[in-house]
Amino acid sequence: MTDGITIGQAATFAGVTVKTIRHYHQHGLIDEPRRDRSGYRRYGSADLLRLVQVRTLAGAGVPLAEIAAILDADPERFAAALIDVEQQLTSRIDELIARRDMLHRLTGGDRALLPDRACALLDQMPGLGYTADDVTTVREALVLVRALVPEGFDNYLAQIERGLDDPRYVSLIQRCWRAGDWEPDDPRIDELAAALADHFLTDPSLLPVLAGLQDRDDGAIRYELLTHHGDDQKPAWARLAVLIEAHLRSAGIDIAYQTPTD
C-alpha cells in the first residue's frame, strides 16, 4: 500500500495548484493530512476525493464559505443547497448580461444614460434639420432632466415628441440654438423670445413643464440647474430664457420659478 502522495502530486491529479490546496486548507475545506517521517504531507485517496469535490464546487461558482456545509449535508440538503447556488449564479449572469449591454450602449456616449424612447427622439432630430451640436445639447439636457426630475421625464419626452411634429416650433427652436452664438444684446434675441412666447401661448401643450418639480423642497435649485445649462458658454441663451419667461408672465402664464436677470 502506498504511503500517500505529495501535495504536488495531489495538485496535479486534481487539476489545481499547490497554492490552491493550501488555500483550501486555510478555509478548513480539506483537513491537514498526516505527515511522513520527513515532515511532508501525504495525501490519501480520501483526501484526493475531497479535493476534487471542493475544486468542482468552487469551479461551479459556489462560494468557498458555503462548500463545507454543502459537502457535509445529507442528500436532500445537498440538492437544495445546489439549487440555491444555481439561483445565485443565474442572478449574477443576469447582472453580467446587463453590464455587457451597458458597455455596448456606452459606445453612444451619454445615450447609455437614456431610455430607448429618448434615443429615438435624438435619432429623429438630424432629419428635421438639427445639427450634431443641437443633438448633443438636447441629449445633455435629457440626461439632466432624467437625473433631476425623474418623475417628470416621460411627460417631458411627450412634450418634445409633440414639438417635433410642429414645423413652426421646430424652426423656432433651431433659431434658439443659433442664437447661442449671438451677442447677449443682439436685438434678434428680443424678437425670437417674443415669437417663441407667442407660439407657446398659441399651443400651451408645447410649454416645457417638469411635472413634480414644484413638489420638491429643492425644486428651485433643480430648475436653475436645468434652465441655465450651457449659459456659461452661450450667455445669449440666458437672456433669451429671461425674456421668454417675462413674455409668458405678462400674458398670465404661471412660471414655477423666476429665472434671475443678473
Short mmCIF file of C-alpha atoms in Angstrom, two decimals:
data_model
loop_
_atom_site.label_atom_id
_atom_site.label_comp_id
_atom_site.label_asym_id
_atom_site.label_seq_id
_atom_site.Cartn_x
_atom_site.Cartn_y
_atom_site.Cartn_z
CA MET A 1 0.00 0.00 0.00
CA THR A 2 1.32 3.46 -0.88
CA ASP A 3 2.24 5.93 1.86
CA GLY A 4 0.25 8.56 0.02
CA ILE A 5 1.13 11.26 -2.46
CA THR A 6 2.81 14.63 -2.06
CA ILE A 7 0.97 17.93 -2.25
CA GLY A 8 2.45 18.49 -5.70
CA GLN A 9 1.12 15.18 -6.94
CA ALA A 10 -2.28 15.84 -5.38
CA ALA A 11 -2.40 19.17 -7.16
CA THR A 12 -1.56 17.52 -10.48
CA PHE A 13 -4.11 14.73 -10.08
CA ALA A 14 -6.89 17.14 -9.02
CA GLY A 15 -6.09 19.75 -11.66
CA VAL A 16 -5.31 22.60 -9.25
CA THR A 17 -2.21 24.34 -7.99
CA VAL A 18 -0.34 23.74 -4.78
CA LYS A 19 -1.27 27.26 -3.74
CA THR A 20 -4.95 26.42 -4.22
CA ILE A 21 -4.68 23.35 -1.99
CA ARG A 22 -3.06 25.41 0.75
CA HIS A 23 -5.82 27.99 0.31
CA TYR A 24 -8.41 25.23 0.83
CA HIS A 25 -6.58 24.17 3.99
CA GLN A 26 -6.73 27.73 5.33
CA HIS A 27 -10.51 27.78 4.78
CA GLY A 28 -10.96 24.43 6.51
CA LEU A 29 -12.28 22.76 3.36
CA ILE A 30 -9.69 19.98 3.43
CA ASP A 31 -8.23 18.56 6.64
CA GLU A 32 -4.50 18.75 7.08
CA PRO A 33 -3.20 15.28 6.06
CA ARG A 34 -0.74 13.28 8.08
CA ARG A 35 2.97 13.89 7.56
CA ASP A 36 5.62 11.30 6.78
CA ARG A 37 8.86 10.83 8.69
CA SER A 38 10.44 13.64 6.70
CA GLY A 39 7.68 16.05 7.72
CA TYR A 40 5.98 16.18 4.32
CA ARG A 41 2.22 15.99 4.00
CA ARG A 42 0.96 12.80 2.44
CA TYR A 43 -2.44 12.76 0.78
CA GLY A 44 -4.52 9.61 0.61
CA SER A 45 -7.38 8.71 -1.70
CA ALA A 46 -9.96 10.20 0.69
CA ASP A 47 -8.05 13.48 0.72
CA LEU A 48 -7.88 13.45 -3.06
CA LEU A 49 -11.61 12.75 -3.33
CA ARG A 50 -12.37 15.68 -1.01
CA LEU A 51 -10.03 17.90 -3.01
CA VAL A 52 -11.77 17.04 -6.27
CA GLN A 53 -15.18 17.69 -4.70
CA VAL A 54 -14.10 21.09 -3.38
CA ARG A 55 -12.49 22.01 -6.69
CA THR A 56 -15.62 21.03 -8.62
CA LEU A 57 -17.97 23.08 -6.44
CA ALA A 58 -15.64 26.07 -6.45
CA GLY A 59 -15.36 25.84 -10.22
CA ALA A 60 -19.17 25.82 -10.46
CA GLY A 61 -19.27 29.13 -8.66
CA VAL A 62 -20.11 28.01 -5.15
CA PRO A 63 -18.57 30.44 -2.61
CA LEU A 64 -15.81 28.84 -0.57
CA ALA A 65 -17.60 29.75 2.64
CA GLU A 66 -20.55 27.53 1.63
CA ILE A 67 -18.70 24.50 0.27
CA ALA A 68 -18.03 22.72 3.57
CA ALA A 69 -21.68 22.85 4.61
CA ILE A 70 -22.79 21.55 1.22
CA LEU A 71 -20.37 18.63 1.21
CA ASP A 72 -21.25 17.66 4.77
CA ALA A 73 -25.02 17.84 4.17
CA ASP A 74 -27.36 14.92 3.65
CA PRO A 75 -28.52 14.26 0.05
CA GLU A 76 -31.71 16.29 0.41
CA ARG A 77 -29.96 19.34 1.86
CA PHE A 78 -27.16 18.90 -0.68
CA ALA A 79 -29.65 19.12 -3.58
CA ALA A 80 -31.42 22.12 -2.03
CA ALA A 81 -28.11 23.90 -1.49
CA LEU A 82 -27.14 23.38 -5.13
CA ILE A 83 -30.47 24.82 -6.27
CA ASP A 84 -29.82 27.89 -4.14
CA VAL A 85 -26.34 28.26 -5.66
CA GLU A 86 -27.83 27.90 -9.14
CA GLN A 87 -30.26 30.73 -8.41
CA GLN A 88 -27.39 32.91 -7.20
CA LEU A 89 -25.43 32.17 -10.37
CA THR A 90 -28.44 32.95 -12.55
CA SER A 91 -28.78 36.30 -10.80
CA ARG A 92 -25.09 37.02 -11.37
CA ILE A 93 -25.41 36.02 -15.03
CA ASP A 94 -28.33 38.42 -15.48
CA GLU A 95 -26.28 41.17 -13.85
CA LEU A 96 -23.31 40.47 -16.11
CA ILE A 97 -25.53 40.50 -19.18
CA ALA A 98 -26.94 43.86 -18.10
CA ARG A 99 -23.41 45.21 -17.63
CA ARG A 100 -22.40 43.90 -21.06
CA ASP A 101 -25.43 45.61 -22.62
CA MET A 102 -24.49 48.83 -20.85
CA LEU A 103 -20.97 48.61 -22.30
CA HIS A 104 -22.47 48.26 -25.76
CA ARG A 105 -24.65 51.32 -25.15
CA LEU A 106 -21.65 53.30 -23.91
CA THR A 107 -20.37 53.41 -27.48
CA GLY A 108 -23.06 56.06 -27.94
CA GLY A 109 -21.73 58.24 -25.12
CA ASP A 110 -24.48 59.74 -22.99
CA ARG A 111 -27.03 57.65 -24.88
CA ALA A 112 -26.24 54.92 -22.36
CA LEU A 113 -27.88 57.13 -19.73
CA LEU A 114 -31.16 57.43 -21.65
CA PRO A 115 -34.01 55.01 -22.43
CA ASP A 116 -34.78 53.89 -25.97
CA ARG A 117 -37.67 56.36 -26.28
CA ALA A 118 -35.34 59.30 -25.69
CA CYS A 119 -32.71 57.90 -28.07
CA ALA A 120 -35.38 57.57 -30.75
CA LEU A 121 -36.08 61.30 -30.44
CA LEU A 122 -32.40 62.11 -30.79
CA ASP A 123 -32.20 59.92 -33.89
CA GLN A 124 -35.13 61.80 -35.40
CA MET A 125 -33.63 65.26 -34.99
CA PRO A 126 -30.97 65.27 -37.78
CA GLY A 127 -33.69 64.53 -40.33
CA LEU A 128 -35.52 67.66 -39.18
CA GLY A 129 -32.50 69.88 -39.79
CA TYR A 130 -30.90 69.84 -36.35
CA THR A 131 -27.10 69.88 -36.32
CA ALA A 132 -24.87 67.46 -34.45
CA ASP A 133 -24.25 70.18 -31.83
CA ASP A 134 -28.01 70.63 -31.43
CA VAL A 135 -28.47 66.93 -30.82
CA THR A 136 -25.64 66.95 -28.27
CA THR A 137 -27.27 69.84 -26.43
CA VAL A 138 -30.62 68.08 -26.31
CA ARG A 139 -29.01 64.81 -25.22
CA GLU A 140 -27.23 66.52 -22.34
CA ALA A 141 -30.45 68.27 -21.34
CA LEU A 142 -32.35 64.98 -21.34
CA VAL A 143 -29.72 63.34 -19.16
CA LEU A 144 -30.02 66.19 -16.66
CA VAL A 145 -33.84 66.15 -16.69
CA ARG A 146 -33.89 62.43 -16.08
CA ALA A 147 -31.44 62.76 -13.19
CA LEU A 148 -33.00 65.83 -11.56
CA VAL A 149 -36.72 65.26 -12.20
CA PRO A 150 -37.14 61.54 -12.97
CA GLU A 151 -40.84 61.57 -12.13
CA GLY A 152 -41.50 64.12 -14.89
CA PHE A 153 -39.20 62.62 -17.53
CA ASP A 154 -41.81 60.68 -19.54
CA ASN A 155 -44.08 63.70 -19.68
CA TYR A 156 -41.13 65.83 -20.81
CA LEU A 157 -40.40 63.37 -23.62
CA ALA A 158 -44.05 63.55 -24.69
CA GLN A 159 -43.75 67.35 -24.95
CA ILE A 160 -40.65 67.01 -27.14
CA GLU A 161 -42.44 64.49 -29.35
CA ARG A 162 -45.31 66.94 -29.86
CA GLY A 163 -42.84 69.71 -30.61
CA LEU A 164 -41.02 67.72 -33.26
CA ASP A 165 -44.35 67.26 -35.07
CA ASP A 166 -44.81 71.06 -35.26
CA PRO A 167 -42.73 72.54 -38.13
CA ARG A 168 -43.12 76.11 -36.87
CA TYR A 169 -41.96 75.13 -33.40
CA VAL A 170 -39.01 73.17 -34.82
CA SER A 171 -37.96 76.25 -36.80
CA LEU A 172 -38.14 78.46 -33.70
CA ILE A 173 -36.13 76.02 -31.58
CA GLN A 174 -33.47 75.76 -34.26
CA ARG A 175 -33.22 79.57 -34.20
CA CYS A 176 -32.77 79.31 -30.44
CA TRP A 177 -29.78 77.05 -30.96
CA ARG A 178 -28.30 79.53 -33.46
CA ALA A 179 -28.95 82.36 -31.01
CA GLY A 180 -26.38 80.84 -28.71
CA ASP A 181 -23.72 82.34 -30.99
CA TRP A 182 -25.22 85.84 -30.88
CA GLU A 183 -24.22 88.63 -28.54
CA PRO A 184 -26.50 88.86 -25.48
CA ASP A 185 -27.69 92.35 -26.52
CA ASP A 186 -28.48 91.32 -30.10
CA PRO A 187 -31.97 92.71 -30.92
CA ARG A 188 -32.84 89.46 -32.66
CA ILE A 189 -33.00 87.83 -29.22
CA ASP A 190 -35.95 90.07 -28.26
CA GLU A 191 -37.74 89.18 -31.49
CA LEU A 192 -37.09 85.48 -31.06
CA ALA A 193 -38.25 85.49 -27.43
CA ALA A 194 -41.50 87.20 -28.42
CA ALA A 195 -42.10 84.78 -31.30
CA LEU A 196 -41.45 81.71 -29.15
CA ALA A 197 -43.61 83.01 -26.30
CA ASP A 198 -46.45 83.71 -28.78
CA HIS A 199 -46.17 80.16 -30.07
CA PHE A 200 -46.37 78.78 -26.54
CA LEU A 201 -49.48 80.87 -25.96
CA THR A 202 -50.99 79.52 -29.17
CA ASP A 203 -50.23 75.93 -28.15
CA PRO A 204 -49.62 75.71 -24.37
CA SER A 205 -49.02 71.96 -24.64
CA LEU A 206 -45.58 72.78 -26.04
CA LEU A 207 -44.59 74.79 -22.99
CA PRO A 208 -41.87 72.81 -21.18
CA VAL A 209 -43.31 71.72 -17.86
CA LEU A 210 -41.39 69.44 -15.49
CA ALA A 211 -44.04 67.53 -13.57
CA GLY A 212 -43.17 67.06 -9.92
CA LEU A 213 -40.60 69.84 -9.74
CA GLN A 214 -42.79 72.09 -7.59
CA ASP A 215 -43.36 69.28 -5.11
CA ARG A 216 -39.67 69.19 -4.23
CA ASP A 217 -38.19 71.28 -1.42
CA ASP A 218 -35.16 71.95 -3.60
CA GLY A 219 -37.20 72.44 -6.78
CA ALA A 220 -35.86 75.95 -7.36
CA ILE A 221 -32.27 74.72 -7.32
CA ARG A 222 -33.07 71.90 -9.74
CA TYR A 223 -34.88 74.37 -12.00
CA GLU A 224 -31.84 76.64 -12.09
CA LEU A 225 -29.52 73.77 -12.96
CA LEU A 226 -31.75 72.75 -15.84
CA THR A 227 -32.61 76.16 -17.30
CA HIS A 228 -29.06 77.51 -17.09
CA HIS A 229 -27.22 74.50 -18.50
CA GLY A 230 -24.89 75.87 -21.18
CA ASP A 231 -25.29 79.53 -20.19
CA ASP A 232 -21.59 79.83 -19.37
CA GLN A 233 -20.68 79.03 -22.97
CA LYS A 234 -23.74 80.67 -24.52
CA PRO A 235 -24.70 83.79 -22.48
CA ALA A 236 -27.28 84.78 -25.09
CA TRP A 237 -29.34 81.75 -24.05
CA ALA A 238 -29.63 83.11 -20.50
CA ARG A 239 -31.11 86.39 -21.76
CA LEU A 240 -33.40 84.55 -24.15
CA ALA A 241 -34.79 82.44 -21.29
CA VAL A 242 -35.42 85.52 -19.15
CA LEU A 243 -37.24 87.30 -21.97
CA ILE A 244 -39.42 84.29 -22.82
CA GLU A 245 -40.44 83.94 -19.18
CA ALA A 246 -41.21 87.66 -18.97
CA HIS A 247 -43.49 87.45 -22.03
CA LEU A 248 -45.30 84.44 -20.60
CA ARG A 249 -45.76 86.01 -17.19
CA SER A 250 -47.14 89.19 -18.72
CA ALA A 251 -49.67 87.01 -20.55
CA GLY A 252 -50.76 85.41 -17.28
CA ILE A 253 -48.86 82.15 -17.62
CA ASP A 254 -47.61 80.94 -14.24
CA ILE A 255 -43.92 80.01 -14.35
CA ALA A 256 -42.89 77.86 -11.41
CA TYR A 257 -39.62 79.67 -10.71
CA GLN A 258 -38.28 83.05 -11.76
CA THR A 259 -35.04 82.98 -13.74
CA PRO A 260 -32.66 85.58 -12.28
CA THR A 261 -31.83 88.54 -14.53
CA ASP A 262 -28.33 89.12 -13.18
#
